[in-house]
Coordinates of C-alpha atoms and ligand atoms in Angstrom, one line a residue:
M1 CA 0.0 0.0 0.0
N2 CA 1.3 3.4 -1.0
I3 CA 0.5 6.3 1.3
L4 CA 1.0 10.0 0.5
A5 CA 1.5 11.7 3.9
I6 CA 1.2 15.4 4.7
E7 CA 2.6 17.1 7.8
T8 CA 2.1 20.8 8.7
S9 CA 1.6 20.8 12.5
C10 CA 4.4 23.3 13.3
D11 CA 7.1 24.9 11.2
E12 CA 7.9 22.2 8.7
T13 CA 5.9 21.6 5.6
S14 CA 6.5 18.0 4.6
L15 CA 5.2 15.5 2.1
A16 CA 6.2 11.8 1.8
L17 CA 5.2 8.9 -0.3
I18 CA 5.8 5.7 1.5
E19 CA 5.2 2.0 0.7
A20 CA 3.9 0.1 3.7
K21 CA 3.4 -3.6 4.1
G22 CA 3.7 -6.4 6.6
G23 CA 0.7 -5.7 8.8
L24 CA 0.7 -5.1 12.5
R25 CA 3.0 -8.0 13.2
Q26 CA 5.8 -6.8 11.1
P27 CA 5.2 -3.4 9.6
R28 CA 7.8 -2.5 7.0
F29 CA 8.2 0.8 5.2
K30 CA 10.0 2.1 2.2
V31 CA 10.3 5.8 1.8
I32 CA 9.8 6.4 -2.0
K33 CA 10.0 10.2 -1.9
H34 CA 10.3 12.6 1.0
I35 CA 10.5 16.4 1.1
I36 CA 10.8 18.6 4.2
S37 CA 10.7 22.4 3.8
S38 CA 11.8 24.0 7.0
Q39 CA 10.6 27.5 7.9
I40 CA 13.3 28.0 10.6
K41 CA 14.8 31.0 8.9
I42 CA 11.5 32.8 8.8
H43 CA 10.6 32.3 12.5
R44 CA 14.2 32.8 13.8
P45 CA 14.0 36.6 14.1
F46 CA 10.9 36.1 16.4
G47 CA 12.7 33.6 18.7
G48 CA 10.0 31.0 18.1
V49 CA 7.3 29.8 15.7
V50 CA 4.7 32.4 14.8
P51 CA 1.5 30.5 14.0
N52 CA 0.1 32.8 11.4
L53 CA 3.4 33.0 9.6
A54 CA 3.6 29.2 9.7
K55 CA 0.2 29.1 8.1
R56 CA 1.1 31.5 5.4
E57 CA 4.3 29.5 4.6
H58 CA 2.5 26.1 4.6
L59 CA -0.1 27.6 2.2
K60 CA 2.7 28.7 -0.1
N61 CA 4.8 25.5 0.2
L62 CA 2.1 22.8 -0.1
P63 CA 1.3 23.2 -3.8
L64 CA 5.0 23.6 -4.6
I65 CA 6.0 20.4 -2.9
W66 CA 3.0 18.5 -4.2
K67 CA 4.1 19.4 -7.8
Q68 CA 7.2 17.4 -7.2
F69 CA 5.1 14.4 -6.2
S70 CA 2.5 14.7 -9.0
R71 CA 4.3 12.1 -11.2
Y72 CA 3.4 9.5 -8.6
K73 CA -0.3 10.4 -8.7
N74 CA -1.3 7.0 -10.0
K75 CA 0.6 5.1 -7.4
I76 CA -1.1 6.7 -4.4
D77 CA -3.6 4.4 -2.6
K78 CA -4.3 6.5 0.5
I79 CA -3.7 10.0 1.7
A80 CA -2.8 10.8 5.3
V81 CA -2.6 14.1 7.2
T82 CA -1.6 15.2 10.7
V83 CA -4.7 16.4 12.6
G84 CA -2.9 17.2 15.9
P85 CA -1.4 18.0 18.3
G86 CA 0.2 21.2 17.0
L87 CA -0.6 24.8 16.0
E88 CA -4.2 24.8 14.8
P89 CA -3.8 27.4 12.0
A90 CA -0.9 25.4 10.7
L91 CA -2.7 22.0 11.1
W92 CA -5.7 23.4 9.1
T93 CA -3.6 24.2 6.1
G94 CA -2.5 20.5 5.8
I95 CA -6.0 19.2 6.5
E96 CA -7.7 21.4 3.9
F97 CA -5.0 20.6 1.3
A98 CA -5.4 16.9 2.0
K99 CA -9.2 17.0 1.6
I100 CA -8.9 18.7 -1.8
L101 CA -6.3 16.2 -2.9
A102 CA -8.3 13.2 -1.6
K103 CA -11.3 14.4 -3.6
E104 CA -9.4 15.1 -6.7
L105 CA -7.6 11.7 -6.7
K106 CA -10.7 9.9 -5.3
K107 CA -8.7 8.3 -2.5
P108 CA -9.5 7.7 1.2
L109 CA -8.1 10.2 3.7
I110 CA -6.6 9.1 7.1
G111 CA -6.2 11.5 10.0
V112 CA -3.0 10.9 12.0
N113 CA -1.8 11.8 15.5
H114 CA 1.5 13.6 15.2
M115 CA 2.8 12.0 18.4
E116 CA 2.1 8.5 17.0
G117 CA 4.2 9.6 14.0
H118 CA 7.1 10.3 16.4
L119 CA 6.5 7.0 18.2
Y120 CA 6.6 5.0 15.0
S121 CA 9.4 7.0 13.4
S122 CA 12.1 4.5 14.5
L123 CA 10.3 1.8 12.4
L124 CA 11.3 3.8 9.3
S125 CA 14.9 3.8 10.2
Q126 CA 14.7 0.2 11.2
T127 CA 14.1 -0.7 7.6
S128 CA 16.4 1.8 5.9
K129 CA 19.2 0.9 8.3
A130 CA 18.5 -2.8 7.8
R131 CA 18.9 -2.4 4.1
S132 CA 22.3 -0.8 4.4
A133 CA 23.6 -2.8 7.4
R134 CA 21.9 -6.0 6.3
K135 CA 20.5 -6.7 9.7
T136 CA 17.2 -5.9 11.2
K137 CA 16.9 -4.4 14.6
K138 CA 14.1 -6.1 16.4
L139 CA 11.4 -4.2 18.3
S140 CA 10.4 -6.6 21.0
F141 CA 7.8 -6.0 23.7
P142 CA 7.3 -4.9 26.4
A143 CA 9.1 -1.7 25.4
I144 CA 9.7 1.7 27.1
A145 CA 9.4 4.7 24.8
L146 CA 10.7 8.2 25.6
V147 CA 9.0 10.7 23.4
V148 CA 10.7 14.0 23.7
S149 CA 9.8 16.9 21.4
G150 CA 9.3 20.7 21.5
G151 CA 5.8 20.3 23.0
H152 CA 6.0 16.9 24.7
T153 CA 8.0 14.8 27.2
I154 CA 6.3 11.4 27.7
L155 CA 7.3 8.0 28.9
L156 CA 5.3 5.1 27.6
H157 CA 5.1 1.5 28.6
M158 CA 4.3 -0.4 25.4
K159 CA 2.8 -3.9 25.6
S160 CA 2.6 -4.0 21.8
L161 CA 2.9 -1.7 18.9
T162 CA -0.6 -0.5 19.5
K163 CA -1.2 -0.9 23.3
W164 CA 0.6 1.3 25.8
K165 CA 0.2 3.1 29.1
N166 CA 1.3 6.6 29.7
L167 CA 3.7 6.3 32.7
G168 CA 4.1 10.1 33.1
E169 CA 4.8 13.3 31.3
T170 CA 6.0 16.8 32.0
R171 CA 4.1 18.9 34.5
D172 CA 5.3 22.2 32.8
D173 CA 7.8 22.7 30.0
A174 CA 8.7 19.9 27.6
A175 CA 12.4 19.0 27.2
G176 CA 12.7 20.7 23.8
E177 CA 10.9 23.8 25.1
A178 CA 13.4 24.0 27.9
F179 CA 16.3 23.8 25.4
D180 CA 14.6 26.5 23.3
K181 CA 14.0 28.8 26.3
V182 CA 17.5 28.4 27.8
A183 CA 19.0 29.0 24.4
R184 CA 17.0 32.2 24.1
L185 CA 18.2 33.5 27.5
L186 CA 21.7 32.7 26.5
G187 CA 21.2 34.8 23.4
L188 CA 21.3 31.7 21.0
P189 CA 19.0 31.5 18.0
Y190 CA 15.9 29.4 17.6
P191 CA 15.6 26.4 17.7
G192 CA 17.7 26.1 20.8
G193 CA 18.3 22.4 21.1
P194 CA 20.9 22.1 18.3
E195 CA 22.5 25.4 19.3
I196 CA 22.9 24.3 22.9
E197 CA 24.4 21.0 21.8
K198 CA 26.9 22.7 19.6
L199 CA 28.0 25.2 22.3
A200 CA 28.0 22.4 24.9
R201 CA 30.7 20.6 23.0
K202 CA 33.1 23.4 24.0
G203 CA 32.0 23.4 27.7
N204 CA 32.4 21.3 30.8
P205 CA 29.2 19.5 31.8
K206 CA 30.3 19.3 35.4
A207 CA 31.1 23.0 35.7
I208 CA 27.8 24.0 37.3
N209 CA 25.7 21.6 39.4
F210 CA 22.2 22.5 38.1
P211 CA 19.3 20.7 39.7
R212 CA 18.0 17.4 38.3
P213 CA 14.3 18.0 38.7
M214 CA 12.2 15.1 39.9
L215 CA 15.0 12.6 39.2
R216 CA 14.7 11.0 42.6
D217 CA 10.9 11.1 42.8
K218 CA 9.4 7.6 42.5
N219 CA 7.2 8.5 39.6
Y220 CA 7.7 9.0 35.9
E221 CA 6.8 12.6 35.7
F222 CA 9.1 15.4 34.6
S223 CA 9.5 19.1 35.3
F224 CA 11.9 21.4 33.5
S225 CA 10.7 24.9 34.3
G226 CA 12.6 25.1 37.6
L227 CA 15.8 24.1 35.8
K228 CA 15.3 26.9 33.3
T229 CA 14.9 29.4 36.2
S230 CA 18.1 28.1 37.8
V231 CA 20.0 28.8 34.6
L232 CA 18.4 32.2 34.4
Y233 CA 19.5 33.1 38.0
F234 CA 23.0 31.6 37.5
W235 CA 23.5 33.7 34.3
R236 CA 22.2 36.8 36.0
D237 CA 24.4 36.4 39.1
N238 CA 27.5 35.3 37.1
P239 CA 27.6 37.4 34.0
K240 CA 31.2 36.5 33.4
A241 CA 30.7 32.8 33.5
N242 CA 31.6 30.7 30.4
K243 CA 28.5 30.3 28.3
A244 CA 29.7 27.0 26.9
D245 CA 29.9 25.6 30.5
I246 CA 26.4 26.8 31.2
A247 CA 25.1 25.1 28.0
A248 CA 27.0 21.9 28.8
S249 CA 25.9 21.8 32.4
F250 CA 22.3 22.5 31.6
Q251 CA 22.2 19.9 28.8
Q252 CA 23.7 17.4 31.2
A253 CA 21.0 18.1 33.8
V254 CA 18.2 17.5 31.2
I255 CA 19.9 14.3 29.9
D256 CA 20.5 12.9 33.4
V257 CA 16.8 13.2 34.2
L258 CA 15.6 11.8 30.8
V259 CA 17.9 8.9 30.8
G260 CA 17.6 8.3 34.6
K261 CA 13.8 7.9 34.4
T262 CA 13.9 5.9 31.2
I263 CA 16.3 3.4 32.6
R264 CA 14.4 3.1 35.9
A265 CA 11.2 2.4 33.9
A266 CA 13.0 -0.1 31.7
K267 CA 14.2 -2.0 34.8
E268 CA 10.9 -1.9 36.6
F269 CA 9.0 -3.2 33.7
K270 CA 11.7 -5.6 32.5
T271 CA 11.5 -4.3 29.0
K272 CA 13.0 -5.9 26.0
S273 CA 13.5 -2.7 24.0
I274 CA 13.8 1.1 24.5
I275 CA 12.6 3.6 22.0
L276 CA 13.9 7.2 21.9
C277 CA 12.0 9.5 19.5
G278 CA 10.9 13.1 18.9
G279 CA 12.9 16.2 18.0
V280 CA 15.1 16.1 21.1
A281 CA 16.2 12.6 20.1
A282 CA 18.4 14.3 17.5
S283 CA 20.7 15.1 20.5
K284 CA 23.9 13.1 20.0
A285 CA 24.7 13.6 23.7
L286 CA 21.3 12.1 24.7
R287 CA 21.6 9.2 22.4
Q288 CA 25.1 8.4 23.6
Q289 CA 24.2 8.5 27.3
L290 CA 21.0 6.4 26.8
K291 CA 22.9 3.9 24.7
G292 CA 25.6 3.6 27.4
E293 CA 23.2 3.1 30.3
A294 CA 20.8 0.9 28.4
E295 CA 23.5 -1.6 27.5
N296 CA 23.1 -3.6 30.6
I297 CA 19.4 -3.9 30.2
T298 CA 18.8 -4.4 26.5
N299 CA 20.7 -4.1 23.2
E300 CA 17.5 -3.2 21.5
L301 CA 17.6 0.6 21.6
L302 CA 15.7 2.1 18.7
V303 CA 16.4 5.6 17.6
P304 CA 15.2 7.0 14.3
D305 CA 17.6 8.2 11.6
F306 CA 18.4 11.9 12.0
E307 CA 16.1 12.7 9.1
Y308 CA 13.1 11.3 11.0
N309 CA 13.7 12.9 14.4
T310 CA 12.3 16.3 13.9
D311 CA 8.9 16.8 12.2
N312 CA 8.5 15.0 8.9
A313 CA 5.8 13.4 6.8
A314 CA 7.4 10.0 6.4
M315 CA 6.7 9.3 10.1
I316 CA 3.1 10.4 9.5
G317 CA 2.8 7.9 6.7
A318 CA 4.1 5.1 9.0
A319 CA 1.6 6.1 11.7
A320 CA -1.2 6.3 9.1
Y321 CA -0.6 2.7 8.1
I322 CA -0.8 1.5 11.7
T323 CA -3.9 3.8 12.3
L324 CA -5.6 2.1 9.4
L325 CA -4.7 -1.4 10.5
R326 CA -6.1 -0.6 13.9
K327 CA -9.3 0.7 12.3
K328 CA -8.9 3.9 14.3
Q329 CA -10.5 7.0 12.9
L330 CA -9.5 10.5 13.9
R331 CA -11.7 13.5 13.1
L332 CA -10.5 15.4 10.1
T333 CA -10.3 18.7 12.0
A334 CA -7.4 20.5 13.7
Q335 CA -7.0 19.1 17.2
G336 CA -4.3 21.3 18.8
G337 CA -4.3 19.4 22.1
L338 CA -4.5 15.8 20.9
D339 CA -2.7 13.4 23.1
L340 CA -1.1 10.0 22.9
Ligands
LIG401 O1 9.6 17.0 17.2 P1 10.0 18.4 16.9 O2 10.6 18.7 15.5 O3 8.8 19.3 17.0 C1 7.7 19.1 17.9 O4 6.8 18.3 17.5 O5 7.8 19.8 18.9 O6 11.0 18.9 18.1 C2 11.5 20.1 18.0 C3 12.3 20.3 19.3 C4 12.8 21.7 19.5 O7 12.4 22.1 20.8 C5 14.3 21.6 19.4 O8 15.0 22.6 20.1 C6 14.5 20.2 19.9 O9 13.5 19.5 19.3 N1 15.9 19.7 19.4 C7 16.9 19.4 20.2 C8 18.0 19.0 19.4 N2 17.5 19.1 18.1 C9 16.2 19.5 18.1 N3 17.0 19.4 21.5 C10 18.2 19.1 22.1 N4 19.3 18.7 21.3 C11 19.2 18.7 20.0 N5 20.3 18.4 19.3
LIG402 ZN1 7.0 16.8 16.4

């Protein structure tokens, strides 16, 4: 089955054509064509994503990107679109575009949860990596999934590909949001995660002992807003401090909490695999530390290829296939607060 997927939930306009097969037992994906048009440069002067600007750019980009897919018109079996969570003006542009396309091509339209896209994004890399490395990483259950993006920080206990329990999430800022806010207060451009990581390479992660919020709490919830405030006060009181040390120490604090809680959950639930996904999973430092600490528990650590970490339509195509197999139907309206 070939699925054309559309993603416009935030500041990336993306279309993908993917081939999906294997069913729920062994879903396999081949990305036939994938285009991501990032609006980062447009939002950067504002220090974050401006919803109406995002909407304007999506409206401009969607037909241009679609043009590059039109030669595949006759190969498309289904059309999929992100319905939430995300910025509603941005979501609507994708939904409206998808509706018109579905009508024109006379194909069914599938609404997709963006977070499920992140969750299944490692299945895409599983197959592409397998092709090059000639070995397939297995995804065995139970699994623990750490979903970390700009808007979410969630720990899931997955019994199967489609059944999970939300163990906990952030009470305030998401991990990516904390990176973005701390970057802004250090005078670094948006999005902050990659900027902090770059600067952190020149700093000492042990230089400043920032708090590790909720790390010792016996639950799986997170909180990052206090950590952000600690950085703010430290920078205010130590204006001559080395910025790279602040970036490295802050990043280390976030990673210690994320990895610490994920490993604890993996041990408690005796999991066979660990999944790391979402925009923050692009962090090499986070990947490395989780890989190191997960080694004693499982060698099945699934992390998507870099291309599928931040927002993209290929992961929406993968989630659409699973949504379809589950016979799950999402309303074809923008649902900004949709959850996992
Ligand atoms: O998944 P995503 O593209 O968008 C949402 O659905 O939110 O995630 C974007 C987030 C941003 O907050 C960005 O700063 C963060 O992912 N991010 C990173 C890194 N690369 C992106 N955070 C930490 N380290 C990185 N290398
Ligand atoms: Zn996302």
